[in-house]
GROMACS .gro file of C-alpha atoms in nm:
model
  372
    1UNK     CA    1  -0.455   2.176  -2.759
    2UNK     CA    2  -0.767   1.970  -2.844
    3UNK     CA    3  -1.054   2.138  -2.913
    4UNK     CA    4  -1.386   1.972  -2.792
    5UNK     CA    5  -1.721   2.046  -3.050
    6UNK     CA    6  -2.021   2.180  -2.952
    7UNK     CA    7  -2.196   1.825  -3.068
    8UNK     CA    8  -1.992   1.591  -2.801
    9UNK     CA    9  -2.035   1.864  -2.553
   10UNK     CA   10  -2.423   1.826  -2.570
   11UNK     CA   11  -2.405   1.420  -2.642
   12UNK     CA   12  -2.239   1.427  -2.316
   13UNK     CA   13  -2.480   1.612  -2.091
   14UNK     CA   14  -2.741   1.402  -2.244
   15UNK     CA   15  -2.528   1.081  -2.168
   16UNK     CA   16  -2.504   1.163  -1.855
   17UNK     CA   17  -2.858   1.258  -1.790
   18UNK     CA   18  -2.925   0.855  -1.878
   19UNK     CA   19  -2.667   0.729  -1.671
   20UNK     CA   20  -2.792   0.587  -1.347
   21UNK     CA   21  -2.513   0.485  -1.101
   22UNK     CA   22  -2.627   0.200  -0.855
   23UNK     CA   23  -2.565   0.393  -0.551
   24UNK     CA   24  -2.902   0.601  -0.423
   25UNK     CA   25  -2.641   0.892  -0.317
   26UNK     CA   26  -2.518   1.098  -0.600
   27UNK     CA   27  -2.197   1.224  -0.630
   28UNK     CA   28  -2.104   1.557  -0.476
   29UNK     CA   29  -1.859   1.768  -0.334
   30UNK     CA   30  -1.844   1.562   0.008
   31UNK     CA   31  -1.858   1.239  -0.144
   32UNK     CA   32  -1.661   1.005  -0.356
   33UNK     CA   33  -1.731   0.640  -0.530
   34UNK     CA   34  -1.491   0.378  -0.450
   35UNK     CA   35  -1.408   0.136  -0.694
   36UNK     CA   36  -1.253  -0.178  -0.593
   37UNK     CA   37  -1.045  -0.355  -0.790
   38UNK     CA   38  -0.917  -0.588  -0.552
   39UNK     CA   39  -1.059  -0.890  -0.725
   40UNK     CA   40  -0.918  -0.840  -1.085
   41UNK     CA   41  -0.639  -0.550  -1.108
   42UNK     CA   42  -0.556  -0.711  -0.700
   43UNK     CA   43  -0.492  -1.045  -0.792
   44UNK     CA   44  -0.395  -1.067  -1.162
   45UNK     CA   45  -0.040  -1.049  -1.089
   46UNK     CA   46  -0.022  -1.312  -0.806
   47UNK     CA   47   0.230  -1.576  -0.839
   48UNK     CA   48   0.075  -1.804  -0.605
   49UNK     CA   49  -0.250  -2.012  -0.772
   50UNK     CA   50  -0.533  -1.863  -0.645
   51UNK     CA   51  -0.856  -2.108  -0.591
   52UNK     CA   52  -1.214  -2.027  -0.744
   53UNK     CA   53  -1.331  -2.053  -0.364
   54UNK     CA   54  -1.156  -1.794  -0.253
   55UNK     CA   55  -1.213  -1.559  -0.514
   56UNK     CA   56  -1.578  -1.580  -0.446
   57UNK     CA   57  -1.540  -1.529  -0.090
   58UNK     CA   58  -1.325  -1.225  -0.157
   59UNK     CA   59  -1.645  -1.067  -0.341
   60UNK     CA   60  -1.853  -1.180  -0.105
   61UNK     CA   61  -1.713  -0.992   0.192
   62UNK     CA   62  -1.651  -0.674   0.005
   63UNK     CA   63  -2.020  -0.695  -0.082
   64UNK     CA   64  -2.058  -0.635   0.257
   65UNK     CA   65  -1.840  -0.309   0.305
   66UNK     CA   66  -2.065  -0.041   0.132
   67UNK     CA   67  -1.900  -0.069  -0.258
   68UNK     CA   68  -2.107   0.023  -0.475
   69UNK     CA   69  -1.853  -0.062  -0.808
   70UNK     CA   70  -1.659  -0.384  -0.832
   71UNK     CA   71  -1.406  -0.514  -1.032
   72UNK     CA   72  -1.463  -0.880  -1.014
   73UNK     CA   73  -1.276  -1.055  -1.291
   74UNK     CA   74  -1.144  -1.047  -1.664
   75UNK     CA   75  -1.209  -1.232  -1.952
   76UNK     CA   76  -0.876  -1.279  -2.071
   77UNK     CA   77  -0.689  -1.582  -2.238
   78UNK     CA   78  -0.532  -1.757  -1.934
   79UNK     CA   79  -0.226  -1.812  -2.109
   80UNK     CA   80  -0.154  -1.485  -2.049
   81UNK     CA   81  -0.313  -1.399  -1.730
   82UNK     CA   82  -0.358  -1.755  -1.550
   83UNK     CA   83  -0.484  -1.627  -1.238
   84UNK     CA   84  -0.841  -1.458  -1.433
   85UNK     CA   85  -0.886  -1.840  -1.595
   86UNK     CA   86  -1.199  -1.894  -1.338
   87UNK     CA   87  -1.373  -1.558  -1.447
   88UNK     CA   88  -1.672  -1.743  -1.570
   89UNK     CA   89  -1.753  -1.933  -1.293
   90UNK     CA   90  -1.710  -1.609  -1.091
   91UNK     CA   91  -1.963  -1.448  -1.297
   92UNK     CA   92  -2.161  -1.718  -1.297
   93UNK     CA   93  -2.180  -1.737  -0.916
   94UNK     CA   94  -2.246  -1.379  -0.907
   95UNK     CA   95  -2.540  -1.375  -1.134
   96UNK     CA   96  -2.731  -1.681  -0.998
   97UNK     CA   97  -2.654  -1.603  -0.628
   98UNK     CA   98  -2.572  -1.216  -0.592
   99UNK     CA   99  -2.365  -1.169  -0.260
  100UNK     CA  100  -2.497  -1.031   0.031
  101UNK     CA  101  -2.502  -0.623   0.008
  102UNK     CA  102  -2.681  -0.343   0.163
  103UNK     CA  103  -2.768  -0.211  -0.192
  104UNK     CA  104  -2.708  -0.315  -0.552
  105UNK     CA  105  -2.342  -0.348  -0.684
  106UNK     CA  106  -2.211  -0.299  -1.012
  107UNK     CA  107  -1.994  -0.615  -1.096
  108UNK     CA  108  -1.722  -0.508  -1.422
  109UNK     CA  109  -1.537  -0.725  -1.600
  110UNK     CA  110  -1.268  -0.665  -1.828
  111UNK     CA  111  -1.327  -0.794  -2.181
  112UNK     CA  112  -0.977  -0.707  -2.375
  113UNK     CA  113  -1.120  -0.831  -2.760
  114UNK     CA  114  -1.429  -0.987  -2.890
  115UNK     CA  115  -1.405  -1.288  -2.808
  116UNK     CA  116  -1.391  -1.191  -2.409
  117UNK     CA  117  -1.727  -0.979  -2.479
  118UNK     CA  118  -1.861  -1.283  -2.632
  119UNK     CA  119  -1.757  -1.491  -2.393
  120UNK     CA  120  -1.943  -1.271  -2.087
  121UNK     CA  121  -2.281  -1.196  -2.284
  122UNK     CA  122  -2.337  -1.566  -2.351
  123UNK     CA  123  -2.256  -1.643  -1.941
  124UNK     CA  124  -2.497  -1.353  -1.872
  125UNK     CA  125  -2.797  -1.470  -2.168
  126UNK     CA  126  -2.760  -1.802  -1.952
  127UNK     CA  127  -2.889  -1.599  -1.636
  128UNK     CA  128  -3.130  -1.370  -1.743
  129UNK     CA  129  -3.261  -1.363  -1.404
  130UNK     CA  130  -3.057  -1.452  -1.073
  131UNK     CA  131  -3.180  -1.758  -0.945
  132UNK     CA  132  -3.358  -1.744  -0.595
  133UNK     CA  133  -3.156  -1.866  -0.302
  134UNK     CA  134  -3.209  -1.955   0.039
  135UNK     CA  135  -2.871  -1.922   0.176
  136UNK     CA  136  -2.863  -1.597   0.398
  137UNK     CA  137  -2.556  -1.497   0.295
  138UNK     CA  138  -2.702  -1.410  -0.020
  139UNK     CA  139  -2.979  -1.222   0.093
  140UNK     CA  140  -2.951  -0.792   0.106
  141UNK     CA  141  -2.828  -0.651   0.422
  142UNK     CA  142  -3.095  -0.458   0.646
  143UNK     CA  143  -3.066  -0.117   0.842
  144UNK     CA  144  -3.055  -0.312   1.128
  145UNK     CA  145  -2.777  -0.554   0.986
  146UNK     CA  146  -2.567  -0.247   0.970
  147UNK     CA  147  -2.558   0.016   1.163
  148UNK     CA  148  -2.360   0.251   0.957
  149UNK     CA  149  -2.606   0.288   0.698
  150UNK     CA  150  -2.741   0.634   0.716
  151UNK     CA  151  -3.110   0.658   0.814
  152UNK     CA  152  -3.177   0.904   0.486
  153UNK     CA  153  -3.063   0.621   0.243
  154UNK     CA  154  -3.356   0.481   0.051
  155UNK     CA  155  -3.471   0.122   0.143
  156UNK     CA  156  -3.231  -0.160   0.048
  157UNK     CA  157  -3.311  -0.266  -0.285
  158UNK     CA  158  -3.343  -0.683  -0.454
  159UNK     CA  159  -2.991  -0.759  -0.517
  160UNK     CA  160  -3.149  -0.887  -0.861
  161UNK     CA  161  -3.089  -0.500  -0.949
  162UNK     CA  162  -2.712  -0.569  -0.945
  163UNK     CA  163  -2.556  -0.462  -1.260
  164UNK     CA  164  -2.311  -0.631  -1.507
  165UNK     CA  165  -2.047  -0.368  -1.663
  166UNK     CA  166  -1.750  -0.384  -1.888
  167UNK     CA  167  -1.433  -0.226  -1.890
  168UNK     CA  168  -1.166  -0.178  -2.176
  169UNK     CA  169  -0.861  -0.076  -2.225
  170UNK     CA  170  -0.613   0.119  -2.405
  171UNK     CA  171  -0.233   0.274  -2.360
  172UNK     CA  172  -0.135   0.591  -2.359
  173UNK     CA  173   0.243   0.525  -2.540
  174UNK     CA  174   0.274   0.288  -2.856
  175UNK     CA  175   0.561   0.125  -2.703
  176UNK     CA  176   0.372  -0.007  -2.428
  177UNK     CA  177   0.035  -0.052  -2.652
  178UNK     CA  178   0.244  -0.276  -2.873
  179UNK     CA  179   0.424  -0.499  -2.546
  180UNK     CA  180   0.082  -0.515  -2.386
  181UNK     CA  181  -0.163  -0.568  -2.676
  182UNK     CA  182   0.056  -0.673  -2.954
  183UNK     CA  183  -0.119  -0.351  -3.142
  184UNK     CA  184  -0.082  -0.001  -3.201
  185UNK     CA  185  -0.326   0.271  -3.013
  186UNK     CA  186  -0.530   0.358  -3.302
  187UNK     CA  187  -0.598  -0.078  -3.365
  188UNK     CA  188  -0.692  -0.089  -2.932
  189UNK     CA  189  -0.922   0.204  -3.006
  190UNK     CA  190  -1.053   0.043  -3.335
  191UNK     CA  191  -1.081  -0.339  -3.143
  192UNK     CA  192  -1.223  -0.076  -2.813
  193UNK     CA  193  -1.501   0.039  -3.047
  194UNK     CA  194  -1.627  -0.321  -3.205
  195UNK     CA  195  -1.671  -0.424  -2.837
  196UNK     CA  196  -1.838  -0.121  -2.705
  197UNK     CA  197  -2.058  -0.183  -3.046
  198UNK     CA  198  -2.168  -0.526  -2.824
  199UNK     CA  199  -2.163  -0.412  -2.502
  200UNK     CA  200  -2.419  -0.130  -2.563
  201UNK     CA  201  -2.645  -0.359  -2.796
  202UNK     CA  202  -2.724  -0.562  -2.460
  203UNK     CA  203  -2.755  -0.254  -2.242
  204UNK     CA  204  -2.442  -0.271  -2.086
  205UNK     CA  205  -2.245   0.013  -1.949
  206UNK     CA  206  -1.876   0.098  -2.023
  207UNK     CA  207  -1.563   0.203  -1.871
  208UNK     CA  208  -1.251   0.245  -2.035
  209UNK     CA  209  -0.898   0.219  -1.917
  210UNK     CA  210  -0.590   0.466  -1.995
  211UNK     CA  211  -0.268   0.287  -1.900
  212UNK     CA  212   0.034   0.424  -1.808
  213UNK     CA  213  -0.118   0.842  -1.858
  214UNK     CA  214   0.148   0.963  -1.617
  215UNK     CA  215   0.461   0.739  -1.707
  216UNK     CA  216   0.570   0.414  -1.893
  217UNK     CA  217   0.790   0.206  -1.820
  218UNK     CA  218   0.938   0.163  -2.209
  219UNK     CA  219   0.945   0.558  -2.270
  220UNK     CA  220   0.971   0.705  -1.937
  221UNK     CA  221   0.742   0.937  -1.665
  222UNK     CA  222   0.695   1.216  -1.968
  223UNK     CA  223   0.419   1.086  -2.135
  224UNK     CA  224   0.165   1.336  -2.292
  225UNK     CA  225  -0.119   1.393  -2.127
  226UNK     CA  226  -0.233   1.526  -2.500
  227UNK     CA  227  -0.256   1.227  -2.603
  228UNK     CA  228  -0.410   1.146  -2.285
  229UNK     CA  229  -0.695   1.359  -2.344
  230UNK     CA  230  -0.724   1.289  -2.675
  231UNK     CA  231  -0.756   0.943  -2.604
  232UNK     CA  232  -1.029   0.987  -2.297
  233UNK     CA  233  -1.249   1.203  -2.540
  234UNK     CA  234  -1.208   0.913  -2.841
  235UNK     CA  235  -1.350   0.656  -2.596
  236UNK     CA  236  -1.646   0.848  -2.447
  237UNK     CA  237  -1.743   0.960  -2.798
  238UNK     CA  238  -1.754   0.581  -2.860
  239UNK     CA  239  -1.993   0.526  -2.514
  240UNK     CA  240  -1.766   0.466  -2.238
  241UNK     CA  241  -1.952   0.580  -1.941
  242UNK     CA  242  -1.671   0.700  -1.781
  243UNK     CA  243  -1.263   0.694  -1.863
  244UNK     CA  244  -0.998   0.574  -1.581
  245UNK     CA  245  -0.689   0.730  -1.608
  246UNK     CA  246  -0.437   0.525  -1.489
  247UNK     CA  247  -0.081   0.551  -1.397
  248UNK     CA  248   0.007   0.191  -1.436
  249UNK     CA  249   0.369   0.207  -1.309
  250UNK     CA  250   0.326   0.478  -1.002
  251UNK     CA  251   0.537   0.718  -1.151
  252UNK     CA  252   0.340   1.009  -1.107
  253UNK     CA  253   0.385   1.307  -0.934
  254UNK     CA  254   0.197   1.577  -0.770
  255UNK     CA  255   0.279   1.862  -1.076
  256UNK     CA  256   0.232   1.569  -1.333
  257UNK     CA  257  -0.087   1.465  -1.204
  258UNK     CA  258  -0.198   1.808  -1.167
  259UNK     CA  259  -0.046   1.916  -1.585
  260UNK     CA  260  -0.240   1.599  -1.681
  261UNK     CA  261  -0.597   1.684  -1.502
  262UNK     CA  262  -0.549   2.038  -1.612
  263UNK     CA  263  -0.506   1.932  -1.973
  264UNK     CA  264  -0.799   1.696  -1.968
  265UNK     CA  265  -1.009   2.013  -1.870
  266UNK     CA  266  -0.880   2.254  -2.136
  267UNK     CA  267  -1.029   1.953  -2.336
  268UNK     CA  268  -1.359   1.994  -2.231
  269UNK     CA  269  -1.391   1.642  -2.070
  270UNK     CA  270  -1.564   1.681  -1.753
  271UNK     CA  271  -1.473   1.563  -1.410
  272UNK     CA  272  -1.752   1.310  -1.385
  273UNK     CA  273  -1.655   1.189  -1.673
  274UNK     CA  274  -1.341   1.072  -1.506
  275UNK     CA  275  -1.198   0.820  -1.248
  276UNK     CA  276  -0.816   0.797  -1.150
  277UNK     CA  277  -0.666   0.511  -1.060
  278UNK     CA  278  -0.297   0.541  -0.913
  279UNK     CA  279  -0.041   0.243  -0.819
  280UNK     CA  280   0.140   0.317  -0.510
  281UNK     CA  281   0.536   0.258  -0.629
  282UNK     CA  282   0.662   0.551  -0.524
  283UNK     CA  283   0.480   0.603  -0.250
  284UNK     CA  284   0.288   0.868  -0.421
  285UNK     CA  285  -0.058   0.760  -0.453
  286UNK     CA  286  -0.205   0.918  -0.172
  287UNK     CA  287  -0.025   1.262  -0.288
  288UNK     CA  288  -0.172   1.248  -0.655
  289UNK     CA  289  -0.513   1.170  -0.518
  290UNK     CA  290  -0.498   1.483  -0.310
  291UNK     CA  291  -0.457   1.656  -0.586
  292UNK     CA  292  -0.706   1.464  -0.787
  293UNK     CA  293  -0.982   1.576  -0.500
  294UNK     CA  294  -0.829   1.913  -0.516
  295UNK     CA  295  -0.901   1.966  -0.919
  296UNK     CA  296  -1.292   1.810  -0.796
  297UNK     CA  297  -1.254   1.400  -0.923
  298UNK     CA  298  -1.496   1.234  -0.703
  299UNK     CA  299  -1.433   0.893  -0.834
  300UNK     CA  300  -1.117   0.670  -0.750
  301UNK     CA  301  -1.000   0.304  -0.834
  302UNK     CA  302  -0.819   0.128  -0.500
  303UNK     CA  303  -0.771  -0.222  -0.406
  304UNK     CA  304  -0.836  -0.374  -0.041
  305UNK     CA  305  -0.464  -0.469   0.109
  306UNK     CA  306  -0.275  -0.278  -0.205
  307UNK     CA  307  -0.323  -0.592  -0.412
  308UNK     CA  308  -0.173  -0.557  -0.723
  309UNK     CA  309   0.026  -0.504  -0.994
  310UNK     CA  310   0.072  -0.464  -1.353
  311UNK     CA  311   0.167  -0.785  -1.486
  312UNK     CA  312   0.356  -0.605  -1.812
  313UNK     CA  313   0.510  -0.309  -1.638
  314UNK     CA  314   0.818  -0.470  -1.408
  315UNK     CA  315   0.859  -0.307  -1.063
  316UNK     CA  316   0.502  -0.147  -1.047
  317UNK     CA  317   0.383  -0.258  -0.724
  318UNK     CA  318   0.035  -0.236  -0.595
  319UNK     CA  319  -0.278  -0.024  -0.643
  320UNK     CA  320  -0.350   0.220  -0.335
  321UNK     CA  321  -0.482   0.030  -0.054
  322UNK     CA  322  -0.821   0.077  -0.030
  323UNK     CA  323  -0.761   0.059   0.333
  324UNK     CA  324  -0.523   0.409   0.299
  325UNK     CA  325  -0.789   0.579   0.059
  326UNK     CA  326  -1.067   0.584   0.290
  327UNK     CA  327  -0.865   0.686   0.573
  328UNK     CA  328  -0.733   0.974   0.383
  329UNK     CA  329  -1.099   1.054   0.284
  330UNK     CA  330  -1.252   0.997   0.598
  331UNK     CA  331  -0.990   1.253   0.758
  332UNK     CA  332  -1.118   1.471   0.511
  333UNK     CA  333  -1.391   1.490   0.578
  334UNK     CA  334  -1.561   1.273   0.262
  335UNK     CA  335  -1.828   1.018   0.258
  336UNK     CA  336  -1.763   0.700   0.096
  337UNK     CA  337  -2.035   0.466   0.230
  338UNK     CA  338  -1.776   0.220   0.272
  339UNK     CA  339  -1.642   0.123   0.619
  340UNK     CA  340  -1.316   0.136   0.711
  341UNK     CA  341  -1.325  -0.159   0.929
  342UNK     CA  342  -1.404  -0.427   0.787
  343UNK     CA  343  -1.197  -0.348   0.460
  344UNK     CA  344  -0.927  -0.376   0.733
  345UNK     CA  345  -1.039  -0.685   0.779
  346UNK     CA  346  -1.077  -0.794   0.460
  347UNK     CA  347  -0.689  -0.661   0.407
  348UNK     CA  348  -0.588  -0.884   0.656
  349UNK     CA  349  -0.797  -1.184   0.596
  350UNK     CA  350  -0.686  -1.239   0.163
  351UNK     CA  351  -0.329  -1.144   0.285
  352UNK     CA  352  -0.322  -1.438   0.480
  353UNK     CA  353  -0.489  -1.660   0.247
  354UNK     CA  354  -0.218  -1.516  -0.050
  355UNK     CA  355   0.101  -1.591   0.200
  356UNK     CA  356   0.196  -1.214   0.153
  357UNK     CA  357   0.245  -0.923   0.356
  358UNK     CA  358  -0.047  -0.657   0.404
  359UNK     CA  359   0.061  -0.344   0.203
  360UNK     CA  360  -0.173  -0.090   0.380
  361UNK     CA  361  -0.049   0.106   0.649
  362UNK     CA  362  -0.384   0.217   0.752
  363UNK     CA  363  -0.548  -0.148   0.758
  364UNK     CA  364  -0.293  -0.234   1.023
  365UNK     CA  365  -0.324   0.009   1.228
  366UNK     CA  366  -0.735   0.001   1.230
  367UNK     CA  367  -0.668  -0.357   1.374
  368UNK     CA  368  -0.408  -0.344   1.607
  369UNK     CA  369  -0.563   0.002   1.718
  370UNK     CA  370  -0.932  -0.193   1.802
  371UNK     CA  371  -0.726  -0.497   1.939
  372UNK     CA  372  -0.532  -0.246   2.202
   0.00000   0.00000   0.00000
């Protein structure tokens, strides 16, 4: 069993009494952050060519839903991912005219080596400060633009206070490290920690990725979660903000999820430290985050219409719809700040503009239910 020190125990609490999340609502027992991923994780594995237009006009509307975390692109070579070759001009469109939100957003991009970190601090030293616009559709939404803000929330801030964040990523088997980032763990964790080294020296917050903690598609569904936990505490010792465990392929199940979480916490790594982020496959995503919510995680990864995919994992379809999550949380009982409706609408609207079928269940039904 890993055996946290005393020393990372109290760097952590004082980590995390810097941290500022761009939501004015904290997390607590009856809440939980959404993090979208629908714009980077969603469409990385398309087949079809997806324009720079309609990329942007993704963000744009999901601006408008209540996130307050988005994935928005990935500085990757597009040889290998084609469909994250316009992140740049996403970002840059971003910076210089924020989309329209009822409260600041943190945009993250993944950066997978130097050169992608590079790459995104030069685009963002280009735009210290957002330009002003005078389109409307970039301006912040008001309490009277939407009436499901709650009359408690603080006024809606300058979308200039929109953040940029990074994310990074590692695997939790060699076998799959090796396929998916022609290196072994420890050389991802070594590369993880040059551009953390970066990312921090401009201010920048940090999340890192865990693929495939609950089963890989080279070695199977019984991966570790030692090595797991081992890994989550290596990357928050190096700054990540926060560590999303993900099961890349959807093979996890309710006991694994539950081993996994439990081992994390004989760790010592604490549950705001983590996210989960769970690909529907088997049709167990909903299940696993159940029990994530049960064990007290209050932050999950999900993508509007189940985009998604792992590009070097065959057969792993989509992330949870984001669609599904909320009504699962809503049922519950748990705040999101995000509506339900219009992500519904969103789910509908890029499935049509893909040419593919709407994976959430609970997106459909929203519709055809307020079309009845």
């Amino acid at each position: 069993m890993i055996q946290r020190l005393p020393l990372r125990l109290n760097a952590n609490s004082a980590r995390h009494l810097r941290r500022q999340f761009c939501s004015s609502r904290r997390l607590s027992a009856d809440h939980v952050r959404i993090v979208e991923v629908g714009p980077r994780d969603g469409l990385q594995n398309e087949q079809r060519t997806i324009s720079l237009k309609t990329k942007i006009e993704l963000i744009k509307r999901l601006a408008k839903t209540g996130v307050t975390h988005m994935e928005a692109g990935s500085f990757v070579s597009a040889k290998w991912v084609p469909q994250m070759a316009s992140t740049p001009e996403v970002f840059q469109s971003i910076v210089s005219r924020p989309p329209r939100a009822p409260h600041p957003i943190a945009y993250n991009y993944l950066v997978p080596n130097l050169r992608g970190v590079e790459t995104l601090v030069s685009v963002l030293e280009s735009h210290e400060t957002p330009l002003p616009s005078n389109n409307a559709d970039q301006a912040p939404i008001t309490s009277a633009d939407d009436p499901n803000r709650m009359a408690s929330e603080n006024p809606v801030p300058n979308a200039s206070q929109n953040t940029t964040e990074i994310s990074l990523f590692a695997a939790a088997t060699e076998t799959f490290s090796n396929k998916n980032t022609n290196c072994s763990i420890q050389e991802s964790l070594d590369r993880c920690k040059r551009i953390l080294a970066i990312a921090k020296g401009k201010g920048m917050q940090a999340r890192g990725y865990i693929s495939v903690a609950l089963g890989c598609p080279y070695e199977g569904p019984d991966v570790d979660p030692h090595k797991v936990a081992e890994m989550t505490a290596t990357l928050l010792e190096m700054g990540c903000d926060e560590v999303s465990v993900a099961d890349t392929t959807g093979m996890g199940t309710a006991p694994r999820t539950q081993r996994l979480l439990k081992t994390l916490k004989e760790a010592g790594i604490q549950n705001e430290d983590i996210a989960l982020h769970f690909h529907d496959t088997y049709g167990q995503a909903l299940v696993n985050t159940v029990v994530g919510l049960e064990h007290g995680i209050r932050t999950f990864d999900s993508s509007v219409g189940g985009l998604g995919g792992c590009p070097f994992s065959k057969g792993a379809t989509g992330n949870v719809s984001t669609e599904d999550l909320l009504h699962l949380l809503h049922s519950l009982g748990v705040q999101t700040g995000v509506s339900l409706e219009k992500m519904a609408e969103i789910g509908a609207w890029i499935s049509g503009e893909l040419g593919r079928h709407n994976d959430s269940r609970a997106g459909k039904a929203t519709l055809a239910r307020r079309q009845a």
